[in-house]
Short mmCIF file of C-alpha atoms in Angstrom, two decimals:
data_model
loop_
_atom_site.label_atom_id
_atom_site.label_comp_id
_atom_site.label_asym_id
_atom_site.label_seq_id
_atom_site.Cartn_x
_atom_site.Cartn_y
_atom_site.Cartn_z
CA MET A 1 -131.28 2.38 -73.37
CA GLU A 2 -128.26 0.31 -74.39
CA PRO A 3 -126.45 -1.62 -71.68
CA LYS A 4 -123.11 -0.04 -70.84
CA LYS A 5 -120.06 -1.40 -72.66
CA PRO A 6 -117.53 -3.05 -70.33
CA ILE A 7 -114.51 -0.79 -69.80
CA ILE A 8 -111.04 -2.29 -69.98
CA LEU A 9 -108.01 -0.33 -68.84
CA VAL A 10 -104.46 -1.12 -70.02
CA ILE A 11 -101.56 0.13 -67.91
CA ASP A 12 -98.24 -0.37 -69.62
CA ASP A 13 -95.20 1.81 -70.24
CA GLU A 14 -94.66 0.27 -73.68
CA GLU A 15 -96.56 2.20 -76.33
CA SER A 16 -96.78 -0.75 -78.70
CA ILE A 17 -98.49 -2.88 -76.09
CA ARG A 18 -100.96 -0.12 -75.27
CA ASP A 19 -101.78 0.42 -78.93
CA SER A 20 -102.25 -3.21 -79.89
CA CYS A 21 -104.38 -3.94 -76.82
CA PHE A 22 -106.44 -0.86 -77.55
CA GLN A 23 -107.15 -2.07 -81.08
CA ILE A 24 -108.12 -5.56 -80.02
CA ILE A 25 -110.36 -4.34 -77.19
CA VAL A 26 -112.22 -1.87 -79.36
CA LYS A 27 -112.57 -4.37 -82.19
CA ASP A 28 -114.33 -6.74 -79.76
CA GLY A 29 -116.86 -4.08 -78.90
CA TYR A 30 -115.58 -2.94 -75.50
CA GLN A 31 -114.53 0.50 -74.33
CA ALA A 32 -110.74 0.84 -74.09
CA GLU A 33 -108.66 3.11 -71.82
CA THR A 34 -104.90 3.30 -71.48
CA ALA A 35 -102.31 4.67 -69.06
CA GLN A 36 -98.55 5.02 -69.35
CA ASN A 37 -97.63 4.33 -65.75
CA GLY A 38 -98.94 3.18 -62.39
CA THR A 39 -99.85 6.61 -61.08
CA GLU A 40 -101.76 7.58 -64.23
CA GLY A 41 -103.37 4.15 -64.17
CA LEU A 42 -104.68 4.55 -60.64
CA GLU A 43 -105.99 8.00 -61.51
CA LYS A 44 -107.91 6.50 -64.42
CA ILE A 45 -109.27 3.73 -62.21
CA ARG A 46 -110.74 6.31 -59.88
CA ASN A 47 -112.29 8.37 -62.65
CA VAL A 48 -113.31 5.86 -65.28
CA HIS A 49 -114.38 2.88 -63.08
CA PRO A 50 -113.17 0.11 -65.38
CA ASP A 51 -114.50 -3.43 -65.10
CA MET A 52 -111.11 -4.91 -65.75
CA VAL A 53 -107.49 -3.74 -65.61
CA LEU A 54 -104.52 -5.14 -67.52
CA VAL A 55 -101.37 -4.02 -65.79
CA ASP A 56 -97.74 -4.54 -66.68
CA LEU A 57 -95.75 -5.81 -63.72
CA LYS A 58 -92.46 -4.15 -64.60
CA MET A 59 -92.82 -0.44 -65.01
CA PRO A 60 -90.70 2.54 -63.98
CA GLY A 61 -92.18 4.39 -61.05
CA LYS A 62 -95.10 2.58 -59.46
CA SER A 63 -94.80 -1.13 -60.13
CA GLY A 64 -97.60 -3.40 -61.18
CA TYR A 65 -97.61 -4.91 -57.67
CA GLU A 66 -98.25 -1.53 -56.11
CA VAL A 67 -101.08 -0.90 -58.54
CA LEU A 68 -102.59 -4.25 -57.53
CA GLU A 69 -102.46 -3.36 -53.86
CA GLU A 70 -104.01 0.03 -54.33
CA LEU A 71 -106.65 -1.25 -56.72
CA ARG A 72 -107.83 -3.62 -54.02
CA THR A 73 -108.51 -0.77 -51.66
CA ILE A 74 -110.23 1.36 -54.30
CA ASN A 75 -112.56 -1.33 -55.58
CA PRO A 76 -112.00 -5.03 -54.90
CA HIS A 77 -114.59 -5.93 -57.53
CA ILE A 78 -112.48 -4.72 -60.47
CA ILE A 79 -110.78 -7.69 -62.11
CA PRO A 80 -106.96 -7.26 -62.30
CA VAL A 81 -104.91 -9.17 -64.87
CA VAL A 82 -101.13 -8.81 -64.91
CA ILE A 83 -98.91 -8.70 -68.00
CA THR A 84 -95.75 -10.58 -67.18
CA GLY A 85 -92.33 -10.49 -68.75
CA TYR A 86 -90.66 -12.93 -71.05
CA GLY A 87 -90.00 -16.40 -69.73
CA THR A 88 -90.90 -16.89 -66.07
CA VAL A 89 -94.17 -17.47 -64.23
CA ASP A 90 -92.77 -16.66 -60.78
CA SER A 91 -93.83 -13.06 -60.95
CA ALA A 92 -97.26 -14.15 -62.11
CA VAL A 93 -97.68 -16.37 -59.07
CA GLU A 94 -96.55 -13.52 -56.85
CA ALA A 95 -99.09 -11.24 -58.49
CA MET A 96 -101.92 -13.73 -58.01
CA LYS A 97 -101.05 -13.89 -54.36
CA ARG A 98 -101.57 -10.14 -54.30
CA GLY A 99 -105.00 -10.34 -55.83
CA ALA A 100 -104.50 -10.70 -59.58
CA PHE A 101 -107.17 -12.84 -61.16
CA ASP A 102 -105.05 -14.05 -64.05
CA PHE A 103 -101.92 -13.28 -66.02
CA ILE A 104 -100.88 -13.01 -69.63
CA GLN A 105 -97.31 -13.48 -70.75
CA LYS A 106 -95.49 -11.35 -73.28
CA PRO A 107 -95.45 -11.87 -76.20
CA PHE A 108 -99.14 -12.67 -76.54
CA THR A 109 -101.38 -13.16 -79.50
CA PRO A 110 -104.67 -11.31 -80.01
CA GLU A 111 -106.53 -14.55 -79.39
CA GLU A 112 -104.80 -15.07 -76.02
CA LEU A 113 -105.78 -11.54 -75.04
CA ARG A 114 -109.36 -12.12 -76.12
CA LYS A 115 -109.58 -15.28 -74.03
CA ILE A 116 -108.36 -13.52 -70.92
CA ILE A 117 -110.73 -10.63 -71.43
CA ARG A 118 -113.66 -12.99 -71.82
CA ARG A 119 -112.77 -14.92 -68.67
CA SER A 120 -112.27 -11.79 -66.64
CA LEU A 121 -115.49 -10.14 -67.71
CA GLU A 122 -117.38 -13.32 -66.95
CA ARG A 123 -115.96 -13.30 -63.46
CA ARG A 124 -116.93 -9.66 -63.07
CA LYS A 125 -120.49 -10.50 -64.03
CA LEU A 126 -120.65 -13.33 -61.48
CA ILE A 127 -119.38 -11.10 -58.70
CA GLN A 128 -121.95 -8.43 -59.49
CA GLU A 129 -124.77 -10.97 -59.55
CA ALA A 130 -123.72 -12.42 -56.21
CA GLU A 131 -123.65 -8.97 -54.65
CA THR A 132 -127.12 -8.15 -55.99
CA LEU A 133 -128.49 -11.42 -54.63
CA ARG A 134 -126.92 -10.81 -51.25
CA LEU A 135 -128.57 -7.40 -50.96
CA GLU A 136 -131.91 -8.70 -52.16
CA LYS A 137 -131.79 -11.49 -49.59
CA LYS A 138 -131.08 -9.00 -46.84
CA ILE A 139 -133.99 -6.78 -47.84
CA LEU A 140 -136.33 -9.76 -48.14
CA GLU A 141 -135.40 -11.04 -44.71
CA GLU A 142 -135.96 -7.69 -43.12
CA ASN A 143 -139.20 -7.18 -44.97
CA PHE A 144 -140.36 -10.70 -44.21
CA ILE A 145 -140.51 -9.97 -40.55
CA THR A 146 -142.36 -6.75 -41.19
CA MET A 147 -144.78 -8.46 -43.56
CA VAL A 148 -145.50 -11.24 -41.06
CA SER A 149 -145.97 -8.61 -38.42
CA HIS A 150 -148.49 -6.80 -40.56
CA GLN A 151 -150.40 -9.97 -41.45
CA LEU A 152 -150.66 -11.14 -37.85
CA ARG A 153 -151.66 -7.75 -36.55
CA SER A 154 -154.20 -6.63 -39.12
CA PRO A 155 -157.06 -8.92 -38.10
CA LEU A 156 -156.58 -8.12 -34.43
CA VAL A 157 -156.43 -4.42 -35.09
CA ALA A 158 -159.64 -4.68 -37.12
CA VAL A 159 -161.33 -6.34 -34.13
CA GLN A 160 -160.08 -3.60 -31.83
CA GLN A 161 -161.32 -0.96 -34.21
CA TYR A 162 -164.83 -2.43 -34.13
CA PHE A 163 -164.72 -2.41 -30.33
CA GLU A 164 -163.82 1.27 -30.40
CA VAL A 165 -166.76 2.08 -32.64
CA ILE A 166 -169.27 0.00 -30.65
CA LEU A 167 -168.06 1.26 -27.28
CA GLY A 168 -168.20 4.79 -28.65
CA GLY A 169 -171.92 4.32 -29.19
CA MET A 170 -171.68 4.68 -32.94
CA ALA A 171 -173.35 1.35 -33.70
CA GLY A 172 -176.36 1.68 -31.45
CA GLN A 173 -176.93 1.79 -27.72
CA VAL A 174 -174.71 -0.38 -25.54
CA GLU A 175 -175.95 -1.98 -22.28
CA ALA A 176 -173.68 -1.98 -19.25
CA LYS A 177 -173.10 -5.73 -19.42
CA GLN A 178 -172.23 -5.58 -23.12
CA GLU A 179 -169.87 -2.73 -22.43
CA HIS A 180 -168.09 -4.69 -19.74
CA MET A 181 -167.65 -7.75 -21.92
CA LEU A 182 -166.44 -5.74 -24.89
CA ILE A 183 -163.87 -3.99 -22.75
CA ARG A 184 -162.61 -7.34 -21.45
CA ALA A 185 -162.52 -8.74 -24.98
CA GLY A 186 -160.47 -5.72 -26.04
CA GLU A 187 -157.98 -6.38 -23.28
CA ARG A 188 -157.46 -9.97 -24.38
CA VAL A 189 -156.87 -8.83 -27.94
CA LYS A 190 -154.37 -6.29 -26.69
CA ALA A 191 -152.52 -8.97 -24.77
CA LEU A 192 -152.32 -11.10 -27.89
CA LEU A 193 -150.97 -8.16 -29.87
CA ASN A 194 -148.29 -7.64 -27.24
CA LEU A 195 -147.30 -11.28 -27.50
CA ILE A 196 -147.03 -11.00 -31.27
CA ASN A 197 -144.88 -7.88 -30.88
CA ASP A 198 -142.59 -9.69 -28.51
CA TRP A 199 -142.22 -12.75 -30.71
CA LEU A 200 -141.46 -10.63 -33.72
CA ASP A 201 -138.86 -8.75 -31.73
CA MET A 202 -137.23 -12.04 -30.86
CA ALA A 203 -137.24 -12.92 -34.54
CA ARG A 204 -135.59 -9.62 -35.43
CA MET A 205 -133.06 -10.13 -32.68
CA ASN A 206 -132.17 -13.52 -34.04
CA SER A 207 -131.85 -12.27 -37.58
CA GLY A 208 -128.98 -10.10 -36.40
CA GLU A 209 -130.45 -6.83 -37.52
CA ILE A 210 -129.09 -4.76 -34.72
CA ALA A 211 -125.41 -5.14 -35.41
CA ASP A 212 -125.93 -3.54 -38.82
CA ASN A 213 -127.79 -0.60 -37.46
CA LEU A 214 -125.59 1.04 -34.83
CA HIS A 215 -125.16 4.81 -34.86
CA PRO A 216 -123.97 7.37 -32.33
CA LEU A 217 -127.00 8.56 -30.40
CA SER A 218 -127.91 10.57 -27.35
CA ILE A 219 -129.20 8.30 -24.63
CA LYS A 220 -130.37 11.36 -22.71
CA LYS A 221 -132.64 12.49 -25.54
CA LEU A 222 -133.97 8.98 -25.94
CA LEU A 223 -134.89 8.73 -22.27
CA ILE A 224 -136.52 12.16 -22.24
CA LYS A 225 -138.65 11.16 -25.21
CA LEU A 226 -139.68 7.94 -23.51
CA ILE A 227 -140.55 9.63 -20.26
CA ASP A 228 -142.83 11.98 -22.17
CA PHE A 229 -144.51 8.96 -23.70
CA PHE A 230 -145.02 7.38 -20.27
CA ARG A 231 -146.26 10.49 -18.54
CA PRO A 232 -149.96 9.60 -18.80
CA MET A 233 -149.27 6.16 -17.32
CA ILE A 234 -147.15 7.68 -14.55
CA GLN A 235 -149.89 10.09 -13.62
CA LYS A 236 -152.56 7.41 -13.78
CA GLU A 237 -150.67 5.10 -11.41
CA ASN A 238 -149.89 8.01 -9.11
CA ILE A 239 -146.15 7.45 -9.25
CA SER A 240 -143.67 10.25 -8.89
CA LEU A 241 -140.78 10.28 -11.34
CA LYS A 242 -137.31 11.45 -10.50
CA MET A 243 -134.71 12.04 -13.17
CA ASP A 244 -131.04 12.70 -12.69
CA LEU A 245 -129.75 12.99 -16.17
CA ILE A 246 -126.38 14.82 -15.78
CA GLN A 247 -125.37 17.98 -17.59
CA ASP A 248 -123.56 16.70 -20.63
CA ASP A 249 -124.84 14.41 -23.30
CA PRO A 250 -122.69 11.31 -23.76
CA LEU A 251 -123.23 9.43 -26.98
CA VAL A 252 -123.59 5.67 -27.17
CA LEU A 253 -123.28 3.50 -30.24
CA GLY A 254 -126.78 2.16 -30.59
CA ASP A 255 -129.82 1.18 -32.57
CA LYS A 256 -132.34 3.84 -31.62
CA GLU A 257 -135.51 1.82 -31.83
CA ALA A 258 -134.02 -1.22 -30.16
CA LEU A 259 -132.79 0.88 -27.25
CA GLU A 260 -136.16 2.61 -27.04
CA GLN A 261 -137.58 -0.83 -26.57
CA VAL A 262 -135.19 -1.75 -23.78
CA PHE A 263 -135.85 1.35 -21.76
CA SER A 264 -139.57 1.30 -22.51
CA ASN A 265 -139.64 -2.11 -20.95
CA LEU A 266 -137.64 -1.07 -17.88
CA ILE A 267 -139.58 2.13 -17.32
CA SER A 268 -142.89 0.39 -17.84
CA ASN A 269 -141.90 -2.27 -15.30
CA ALA A 270 -140.82 0.40 -12.85
CA ILE A 271 -144.30 1.85 -13.08
CA LYS A 272 -146.29 -1.38 -13.24
CA TYR A 273 -144.60 -3.11 -10.32
CA ASN A 274 -144.44 -0.05 -8.13
CA ARG A 275 -146.43 0.60 -4.98
CA SER A 276 -149.17 3.19 -4.82
CA LYS A 277 -147.62 6.68 -4.57
CA GLY A 278 -144.22 5.13 -5.09
CA THR A 279 -141.22 6.59 -6.91
CA ALA A 280 -139.46 5.72 -10.12
CA ALA A 281 -136.02 7.16 -10.73
CA ILE A 282 -133.72 7.25 -13.75
CA PHE A 283 -130.02 8.03 -13.54
CA ILE A 284 -127.38 8.42 -16.21
CA LYS A 285 -123.75 8.10 -15.17
CA LYS A 286 -120.68 8.47 -17.30
CA GLU A 287 -117.76 6.08 -16.96
CA GLU A 288 -114.49 6.03 -18.80
CA LYS A 289 -115.55 3.88 -21.73
CA SER A 290 -119.25 3.46 -21.11
CA VAL A 291 -122.51 5.10 -20.15
CA VAL A 292 -124.49 3.65 -17.26
CA ILE A 293 -128.26 4.01 -17.02
CA GLU A 294 -130.10 3.01 -13.84
CA VAL A 295 -133.84 2.54 -13.56
CA GLN A 296 -135.03 2.29 -9.97
CA ASP A 297 -138.40 1.70 -8.45
CA THR A 298 -139.87 1.51 -4.97
CA GLY A 299 -141.96 -1.49 -5.84
CA ILE A 300 -142.64 -4.96 -4.64
CA GLY A 301 -139.16 -6.10 -5.56
CA ILE A 302 -137.91 -9.49 -6.67
CA ALA A 303 -137.09 -12.28 -4.23
CA PRO A 304 -133.45 -13.48 -4.26
CA GLU A 305 -134.43 -16.95 -5.45
CA HIS A 306 -136.04 -15.46 -8.58
CA LEU A 307 -133.42 -12.84 -9.35
CA PRO A 308 -131.01 -15.04 -11.34
CA PHE A 309 -133.80 -16.07 -13.71
CA ILE A 310 -135.67 -12.91 -14.50
CA PHE A 311 -133.89 -12.42 -17.82
CA ASP A 312 -134.87 -15.90 -18.98
CA GLN A 313 -137.51 -16.25 -21.65
CA PHE A 314 -141.04 -16.59 -20.31
CA TYR A 315 -139.86 -16.54 -16.70
CA ARG A 316 -142.57 -15.03 -14.60
CA VAL A 317 -142.56 -14.66 -10.87
CA ASN A 318 -145.63 -16.22 -9.28
CA ARG A 319 -147.63 -13.66 -7.51
CA LYS A 320 -149.91 -13.83 -4.52
CA GLU A 321 -153.44 -15.13 -5.07
CA GLY A 322 -155.65 -12.84 -7.03
CA GLN A 323 -152.88 -10.88 -8.76
CA LYS A 324 -152.78 -11.67 -12.44
CA THR A 325 -149.28 -11.85 -13.82
CA LYS A 326 -148.97 -9.11 -16.34
CA GLY A 327 -147.07 -9.29 -19.57
CA THR A 328 -145.70 -11.99 -21.80
CA GLY A 329 -142.57 -12.84 -19.85
CA LEU A 330 -140.44 -11.92 -22.83
CA GLY A 331 -139.75 -8.26 -22.14
CA LEU A 332 -136.60 -8.67 -20.06
CA SER A 333 -135.15 -11.45 -22.18
CA ILE A 334 -135.59 -9.26 -25.26
CA ALA A 335 -134.06 -6.33 -23.40
CA LYS A 336 -131.07 -8.46 -22.47
CA LYS A 337 -130.58 -9.66 -26.04
CA ILE A 338 -130.72 -6.11 -27.34
CA VAL A 339 -128.26 -4.82 -24.76
CA GLU A 340 -125.87 -7.67 -25.46
CA ALA A 341 -126.13 -7.05 -29.21
CA HIS A 342 -124.86 -3.57 -28.32
CA LYS A 343 -121.95 -5.17 -26.46
CA GLY A 344 -123.39 -3.85 -23.21
CA THR A 345 -124.59 -5.42 -19.97
CA ILE A 346 -127.80 -5.42 -17.98
CA ARG A 347 -128.11 -6.33 -14.30
CA ALA A 348 -130.79 -6.31 -11.67
CA LYS A 349 -130.64 -5.72 -7.94
CA SER A 350 -133.62 -5.99 -5.68
CA LYS A 351 -134.92 -5.99 -2.13
CA PRO A 352 -138.37 -7.56 -1.75
CA GLY A 353 -140.77 -5.01 -0.35
CA LYS A 354 -138.33 -2.16 -0.95
CA GLY A 355 -137.73 -1.98 -4.71
CA SER A 356 -135.53 -2.89 -7.64
CA THR A 357 -132.76 -1.33 -9.64
CA PHE A 358 -131.97 -2.26 -13.22
CA THR A 359 -128.57 -1.17 -14.48
CA VAL A 360 -127.76 -1.00 -18.18
CA THR A 361 -124.21 -0.33 -19.33
CA LEU A 362 -123.58 0.65 -22.94
CA PRO A 363 -120.29 1.33 -24.69
CA LYS A 364 -119.65 4.99 -25.51
CA ALA A 365 -119.62 5.99 -29.16
CA GLU A 366 -116.14 6.91 -30.25
CA ALA A 367 -116.04 10.18 -32.10
CA GLY A 368 -116.47 9.60 -35.82
CA LYS A 369 -117.01 5.86 -35.60
CA GLY A 370 -120.23 4.26 -36.66
CA ALA A 371 -121.68 7.47 -38.06
CA ASN A 372 -124.24 6.90 -40.77
CA PRO A 373 -123.16 7.52 -44.35
CA LEU A 374 -124.65 11.00 -44.44
CA GLY A 375 -122.31 12.02 -41.68
CA GLN A 376 -125.18 12.93 -39.37
CA ASP A 377 -125.70 11.21 -36.08
CA GLN A 378 -129.07 10.59 -34.48
CA THR A 379 -128.80 13.23 -31.81
CA SER A 380 -131.13 15.49 -33.74
CA SER A 381 -134.73 15.03 -32.74
CA ASP A 382 -137.12 13.24 -35.04
CA MET B 1 -169.23 10.80 -27.94
CA PRO B 2 -167.06 12.38 -30.62
CA LEU B 3 -167.39 16.06 -31.25
CA SER B 4 -169.58 16.90 -34.19
CA GLN B 5 -168.07 18.85 -37.02
CA LYS B 6 -167.63 22.47 -36.07
CA GLU B 7 -169.56 24.75 -38.38
CA LYS B 8 -166.93 27.27 -39.19
CA THR B 9 -168.52 28.21 -42.47
CA MET B 10 -172.14 28.71 -43.34
CA ASP B 11 -171.69 26.00 -45.99
CA LYS B 12 -174.39 23.35 -45.92
CA GLU B 13 -172.11 21.03 -47.89
CA LYS B 14 -170.52 18.29 -45.81
CA THR B 15 -166.77 17.93 -45.70
CA LYS B 16 -165.61 15.04 -47.85
CA ILE B 17 -163.22 12.41 -46.56
CA LEU B 18 -161.74 9.61 -48.66
CA VAL B 19 -160.50 6.51 -46.83
CA ILE B 20 -158.09 4.21 -48.69
CA ASP B 21 -157.42 0.87 -46.99
CA ASP B 22 -157.43 -2.74 -48.12
CA ASP B 23 -159.12 -3.88 -44.87
CA PRO B 24 -162.88 -3.75 -45.45
CA ASP B 25 -163.52 -3.94 -41.70
CA PHE B 26 -161.45 -0.86 -41.09
CA LEU B 27 -163.33 0.96 -43.84
CA ASP B 28 -166.62 -0.11 -42.26
CA ALA B 29 -165.66 0.94 -38.73
CA VAL B 30 -164.09 4.27 -39.67
CA THR B 31 -167.01 5.17 -41.93
CA SER B 32 -169.26 4.81 -38.87
CA ILE B 33 -167.05 7.14 -36.88
CA LEU B 34 -166.84 9.76 -39.60
CA GLU B 35 -170.51 9.69 -40.60
CA THR B 36 -171.55 10.07 -36.96
CA SER B 37 -169.59 13.29 -36.99
CA GLN B 38 -171.41 14.48 -40.10
CA TYR B 39 -168.64 13.89 -42.60
CA ASP B 40 -169.34 12.59 -46.06
CA VAL B 41 -167.27 9.45 -46.65
CA GLU B 42 -166.07 7.48 -49.65
CA THR B 43 -163.76 4.51 -49.60
CA ALA B 44 -161.31 2.69 -51.86
CA SER B 45 -159.54 -0.64 -51.32
CA ASP B 46 -156.32 -0.21 -53.25
CA PRO B 47 -154.01 2.57 -54.40
CA LYS B 48 -155.19 2.42 -58.02
CA ALA B 49 -158.89 2.71 -57.14
CA GLY B 50 -157.89 5.33 -54.60
CA LYS B 51 -156.24 7.49 -57.22
CA LYS B 52 -159.29 7.28 -59.47
CA ARG B 53 -161.57 8.19 -56.60
CA ILE B 54 -159.47 11.21 -55.72
CA PHE B 55 -160.04 12.62 -59.15
CA SER B 56 -163.75 11.91 -59.21
CA TYR B 57 -164.62 12.66 -55.57
CA LYS B 58 -162.16 15.50 -54.88
CA PRO B 59 -161.96 14.87 -51.13
CA ASP B 60 -161.09 17.54 -48.57
CA LEU B 61 -158.95 15.09 -46.60
CA ILE B 62 -157.56 11.58 -47.13
CA LEU B 63 -157.04 8.75 -44.64
CA LEU B 64 -154.45 6.39 -46.07
CA ASP B 65 -153.30 2.99 -44.87
CA ILE B 66 -149.53 2.75 -45.02
CA MET B 67 -149.30 -0.86 -46.04
CA MET B 68 -151.61 -2.50 -48.48
CA ASP B 69 -150.16 -5.06 -50.86
CA SER B 70 -146.63 -4.02 -50.31
CA LEU B 71 -144.61 -1.72 -48.13
CA PHE B 72 -144.40 0.91 -50.80
CA ASP B 73 -148.08 1.44 -51.52
CA GLY B 74 -149.00 4.04 -48.93
CA PHE B 75 -145.82 6.09 -49.17
CA SER B 76 -145.86 5.92 -52.94
CA LEU B 77 -149.46 7.07 -53.26
CA CYS B 78 -148.95 9.83 -50.71
CA ASN B 79 -145.96 11.08 -52.65
CA ASP B 80 -147.93 11.05 -55.88
CA ILE B 81 -150.80 13.01 -54.34
CA LYS B 82 -148.51 15.55 -52.70
CA SER B 83 -146.59 16.00 -55.94
CA SER B 84 -149.67 16.57 -58.05
CA LYS B 85 -150.72 20.10 -58.93
CA GLU B 86 -154.38 19.66 -58.21
CA PHE B 87 -154.26 17.76 -54.91
CA LYS B 88 -151.04 18.77 -53.24
CA ASP B 89 -152.85 20.74 -50.56
CA VAL B 90 -155.22 17.96 -49.53
CA PRO B 91 -154.24 16.88 -45.98
CA ILE B 92 -153.30 13.22 -45.67
CA ILE B 93 -153.32 11.16 -42.47
CA PHE B 94 -151.44 7.86 -42.52
CA VAL B 95 -152.99 5.07 -40.48
CA SER B 96 -151.02 2.01 -39.59
CA ALA B 97 -151.28 -1.25 -37.74
CA VAL B 98 -147.52 -1.27 -37.21
CA LYS B 99 -146.65 0.83 -34.18
CA LYS B 100 -143.54 2.91 -33.82
CA ILE B 101 -142.66 2.79 -30.14
CA THR B 102 -142.59 -0.62 -28.46
CA GLY B 103 -143.67 -2.35 -31.62
CA SER B 104 -142.04 -3.49 -34.78
CA ARG B 105 -140.69 -0.76 -36.94
CA PHE B 106 -140.81 0.06 -40.59
CA GLN B 107 -138.14 -1.21 -42.85
CA PHE B 108 -139.04 1.27 -45.52
CA LYS B 109 -139.07 4.84 -44.44
CA GLY B 110 -140.56 6.90 -47.21
CA GLU B 111 -139.15 10.24 -46.18
CA GLU B 112 -135.64 8.85 -46.04
CA GLN B 113 -136.06 7.83 -49.67
CA GLY B 114 -136.90 11.40 -50.63
CA MET B 115 -140.66 10.94 -50.77
CA ILE B 116 -143.10 13.59 -49.53
CA GLY B 117 -144.75 12.39 -46.33
CA PRO B 118 -148.23 12.77 -44.82
CA ASP B 119 -149.52 15.55 -42.60
CA ASP B 120 -150.09 13.21 -39.68
CA TYR B 121 -149.70 9.62 -38.53
CA MET B 122 -152.14 7.59 -36.45
CA ASP B 123 -151.89 4.10 -35.03
CA LYS B 124 -154.67 1.61 -35.50
CA PRO B 125 -157.11 1.14 -33.87
CA VAL B 126 -157.97 4.83 -34.00
CA GLN B 127 -159.81 6.36 -31.07
CA PRO B 128 -162.90 8.10 -32.46
CA ASP B 129 -162.36 11.33 -30.47
CA GLU B 130 -158.71 11.49 -31.41
CA LEU B 131 -159.41 10.91 -35.09
CA ILE B 132 -162.05 13.63 -35.28
CA SER B 133 -159.90 16.11 -33.41
CA ARG B 134 -156.91 15.49 -35.72
CA ILE B 135 -159.08 15.85 -38.80
CA GLU B 136 -160.53 19.12 -37.53
CA LYS B 137 -157.05 20.42 -36.79
CA LEU B 138 -155.91 19.71 -40.35
CA LEU B 139 -159.01 21.18 -41.92
CA ALA B 140 -159.03 24.33 -39.84
CA PRO B 141 -158.65 27.33 -42.15
#
């Protein structure tokens, strides 16, 4: 397939100018389009998608300046060149201030026109290449983290898979002592996988992915989905779960998976650090410009001297003798980074021996803003 | 112990499962699981070999790793199989080391790109019981 010919549009009320430009453009192997006035010119720009536009500054009706302004909003990557009147360069300077790339003064020779066309098309090519590179870089960065994730995980997952098969008795009989050791080995591998997950999340956080990925979503639906996911754990730990999720369904502007992570972490903590037969409760409250989500537990609580530091990386509260500290120490710091990337806040309150409350505030989604290009928001279930 | 294959038909022929994954350890482990449950198993280590094997082996179900050399492999192969005349009704289960909730997510989402997706997704490592039960569900007449 042949590469597309560059399209050059000439907007000028003088027929002679249009005709001579047309001839020169076509002779040089490009596709030529013409328009008699600013309005017709803008119409052509929208339909024909030229690479370059030559526009006369002085025209009846819409002036060349107005065309420049509107062209910028239609497609800033189209190269505008203005045709200026006899004598002065002042208008040319004015035009360049308004976005023109170059100017050509009447009367001009075919060679002068050719030069300007060449320069402009070269610039167009450079802009397109830069844009392609920028997009490629973005995709590579995003994929890099996923690729690293896959490469770090695969060997560990293979080890876990072998444990599953052996412990399932499918590779011969397993003695009690072997079983015990394999189970412990599996737990250590799992802990390492969790650490890798957390580190990769930090990497994604730092690469600024979240800000690009905000859409209106239903925080209520998200929490309901998570609670379903945690039900087995809740039952296993003998915790009772209370939910007060309000009637209506306020939307927040958020990154669905990142927010799932935040609340997964909070809910999981509320279960892990709870007392036997304790309660975990989740509340959603609506405020004027934000949605407030509270996760409460009736657990061991956090002492006042530790409270200011719990969102710090790797901060772990030292437990009594014999209680192994669970987790990587990154969960809350990741949660905080995610919430802040959403322009929200996260706070903790606690009474040792009584329980803790984590409060997340997220800005409401304004109607119509931040919707994804298909016009659908993420309130539909997946 | 995993459930053995339910004998819904009087057929003495074993059900055929093709596993496509570039991790030889996963192939080894999963083959143990499937053979213990009386399935016949063949394996392939890359999408190209996988495609060939589909034509020669004509499996009743396919286990497919989402990510082999690149992000696109699993989704691409799945789409090809589901779009083919001869094999479009063969159930496909995606397996993946990259978890959805609380883990890192996919950057490439096949279905969003208009590709035909699998019949089921499972996270690695697969629990033997869970795997067998999902396979039986998909193969049920």
